Amino acid sequence: MAKSRKKTAQKDKGQTAERAQEQAKSSAMEAQAKSAAQANPNDVARKHRER
């Protein structure tokens, strides 16, 4: 019983780490997009359409 609990805890830690990484990645991309939007709004609109 204790073993399975430990495994679940490790799994949860891994998931939260991945989630934090994803959030950091997306916020970095948003910051990039914002700075790009200030530089050239048309270019950003084109990038969004390409996705």
Short mmCIF file of N, CA and C in Angstrom, two decimals:
data_model
loop_
_atom_site.label_atom_id
_atom_site.label_comp_id
_atom_site.label_asym_id
_atom_site.label_seq_id
_atom_site.Cartn_x
_atom_site.Cartn_y
_atom_site.Cartn_z
N MET A 1 0.83 -1.20 0.00
CA MET A 1 0.00 0.00 0.00
C MET A 1 0.88 1.27 0.00
N ALA A 2 1.85 1.30 0.87
CA ALA A 2 2.72 2.47 0.95
C ALA A 2 3.51 2.65 -0.35
N LYS A 3 3.89 1.53 -0.95
CA LYS A 3 4.65 1.59 -2.19
C LYS A 3 3.86 2.30 -3.29
N SER A 4 2.60 1.90 -3.44
CA SER A 4 1.77 2.49 -4.50
C SER A 4 1.55 3.98 -4.24
N ARG A 5 1.43 4.35 -2.96
CA ARG A 5 1.24 5.76 -2.63
C ARG A 5 2.46 6.56 -3.05
N LYS A 6 3.63 5.98 -2.80
CA LYS A 6 4.88 6.65 -3.14
C LYS A 6 4.97 6.86 -4.66
N LYS A 7 4.61 5.81 -5.41
CA LYS A 7 4.64 5.91 -6.87
C LYS A 7 3.72 7.01 -7.36
N THR A 8 2.53 7.09 -6.79
CA THR A 8 1.57 8.11 -7.21
C THR A 8 2.13 9.50 -6.92
N ALA A 9 2.76 9.64 -5.77
CA ALA A 9 3.34 10.93 -5.41
C ALA A 9 4.41 11.33 -6.41
N GLN A 10 5.24 10.37 -6.80
CA GLN A 10 6.29 10.66 -7.78
C GLN A 10 5.67 11.05 -9.12
N LYS A 11 4.62 10.34 -9.50
CA LYS A 11 3.94 10.63 -10.77
C LYS A 11 3.38 12.06 -10.73
N ASP A 12 2.75 12.41 -9.61
CA ASP A 12 2.16 13.75 -9.48
C ASP A 12 3.25 14.81 -9.58
N LYS A 13 4.38 14.56 -8.94
CA LYS A 13 5.49 15.53 -9.00
C LYS A 13 5.91 15.73 -10.45
N GLY A 14 6.03 14.65 -11.18
CA GLY A 14 6.43 14.73 -12.58
C GLY A 14 5.43 15.54 -13.39
N GLN A 15 4.15 15.30 -13.14
CA GLN A 15 3.11 16.03 -13.88
C GLN A 15 3.16 17.52 -13.58
N THR A 16 3.33 17.88 -12.31
CA THR A 16 3.35 19.30 -11.97
C THR A 16 4.58 19.96 -12.57
N ALA A 17 5.69 19.25 -12.61
CA ALA A 17 6.90 19.80 -13.21
C ALA A 17 6.67 20.04 -14.70
N GLU A 18 6.05 19.06 -15.36
CA GLU A 18 5.76 19.21 -16.79
C GLU A 18 4.82 20.39 -17.01
N ARG A 19 3.80 20.48 -16.17
CA ARG A 19 2.81 21.55 -16.31
C ARG A 19 3.48 22.90 -16.13
N ALA A 20 4.36 23.01 -15.14
CA ALA A 20 5.06 24.27 -14.89
C ALA A 20 5.92 24.64 -16.10
N GLN A 21 6.56 23.62 -16.69
CA GLN A 21 7.38 23.85 -17.88
C GLN A 21 6.51 24.36 -19.03
N GLU A 22 5.36 23.72 -19.22
CA GLU A 22 4.44 24.13 -20.31
C GLU A 22 4.00 25.57 -20.10
N GLN A 23 3.64 25.91 -18.85
CA GLN A 23 3.19 27.26 -18.56
C GLN A 23 4.29 28.27 -18.84
N ALA A 24 5.51 27.92 -18.45
CA ALA A 24 6.64 28.82 -18.69
C ALA A 24 6.84 29.01 -20.19
N LYS A 25 6.72 27.91 -20.92
CA LYS A 25 6.90 27.95 -22.37
C LYS A 25 5.83 28.85 -23.01
N SER A 26 4.56 28.63 -22.61
CA SER A 26 3.47 29.40 -23.22
C SER A 26 3.57 30.88 -22.84
N SER A 27 3.95 31.17 -21.61
CA SER A 27 4.06 32.58 -21.21
C SER A 27 5.22 33.24 -21.95
N ALA A 28 6.29 32.49 -22.19
CA ALA A 28 7.41 33.02 -22.96
C ALA A 28 6.98 33.31 -24.39
N MET A 29 6.19 32.39 -24.95
CA MET A 29 5.70 32.58 -26.31
C MET A 29 4.77 33.79 -26.38
N GLU A 30 3.93 33.96 -25.35
CA GLU A 30 3.03 35.11 -25.31
C GLU A 30 3.82 36.41 -25.25
N ALA A 31 4.85 36.42 -24.42
CA ALA A 31 5.68 37.62 -24.30
C ALA A 31 6.35 37.93 -25.64
N GLN A 32 6.82 36.89 -26.32
CA GLN A 32 7.43 37.05 -27.63
C GLN A 32 6.41 37.63 -28.61
N ALA A 33 5.22 37.06 -28.60
CA ALA A 33 4.17 37.51 -29.51
C ALA A 33 3.81 38.96 -29.23
N LYS A 34 3.76 39.34 -27.95
CA LYS A 34 3.42 40.73 -27.60
C LYS A 34 4.48 41.68 -28.12
N SER A 35 5.75 41.35 -27.91
CA SER A 35 6.81 42.23 -28.38
C SER A 35 6.82 42.28 -29.90
N ALA A 36 6.51 41.15 -30.54
CA ALA A 36 6.45 41.12 -32.01
C ALA A 36 5.26 41.95 -32.50
N ALA A 37 4.16 41.89 -31.75
CA ALA A 37 2.96 42.65 -32.14
C ALA A 37 3.25 44.14 -32.11
N GLN A 38 4.02 44.57 -31.12
CA GLN A 38 4.36 45.99 -31.04
C GLN A 38 5.28 46.36 -32.20
N ALA A 39 6.13 45.44 -32.61
CA ALA A 39 7.07 45.71 -33.70
C ALA A 39 6.33 45.72 -35.04
N ASN A 40 5.51 44.70 -35.29
CA ASN A 40 4.84 44.58 -36.58
C ASN A 40 3.54 43.80 -36.44
N PRO A 41 2.42 44.47 -36.26
CA PRO A 41 1.13 43.80 -36.04
C PRO A 41 0.73 42.89 -37.20
N ASN A 42 1.01 43.27 -38.42
CA ASN A 42 0.61 42.47 -39.58
C ASN A 42 1.34 41.13 -39.59
N ASP A 43 2.59 41.14 -39.21
CA ASP A 43 3.39 39.92 -39.19
C ASP A 43 2.82 38.92 -38.19
N VAL A 44 2.41 39.41 -37.03
CA VAL A 44 1.84 38.53 -36.00
C VAL A 44 0.54 37.93 -36.49
N ALA A 45 -0.29 38.74 -37.14
CA ALA A 45 -1.56 38.24 -37.66
C ALA A 45 -1.29 37.13 -38.68
N ARG A 46 -0.28 37.30 -39.50
CA ARG A 46 0.07 36.29 -40.49
C ARG A 46 0.53 35.01 -39.81
N LYS A 47 1.32 35.13 -38.76
CA LYS A 47 1.80 33.95 -38.04
C LYS A 47 0.64 33.18 -37.45
N HIS A 48 -0.35 33.90 -36.90
CA HIS A 48 -1.51 33.22 -36.30
C HIS A 48 -2.29 32.47 -37.36
N ARG A 49 -2.40 33.05 -38.56
CA ARG A 49 -3.14 32.38 -39.63
C ARG A 49 -2.41 31.13 -40.08
N GLU A 50 -1.08 31.17 -40.08
CA GLU A 50 -0.29 30.03 -40.56
C GLU A 50 -0.44 28.82 -39.64
N ARG A 51 -0.71 29.04 -38.36
CA ARG A 51 -0.80 27.94 -37.40
C ARG A 51 -1.91 26.98 -37.75
#
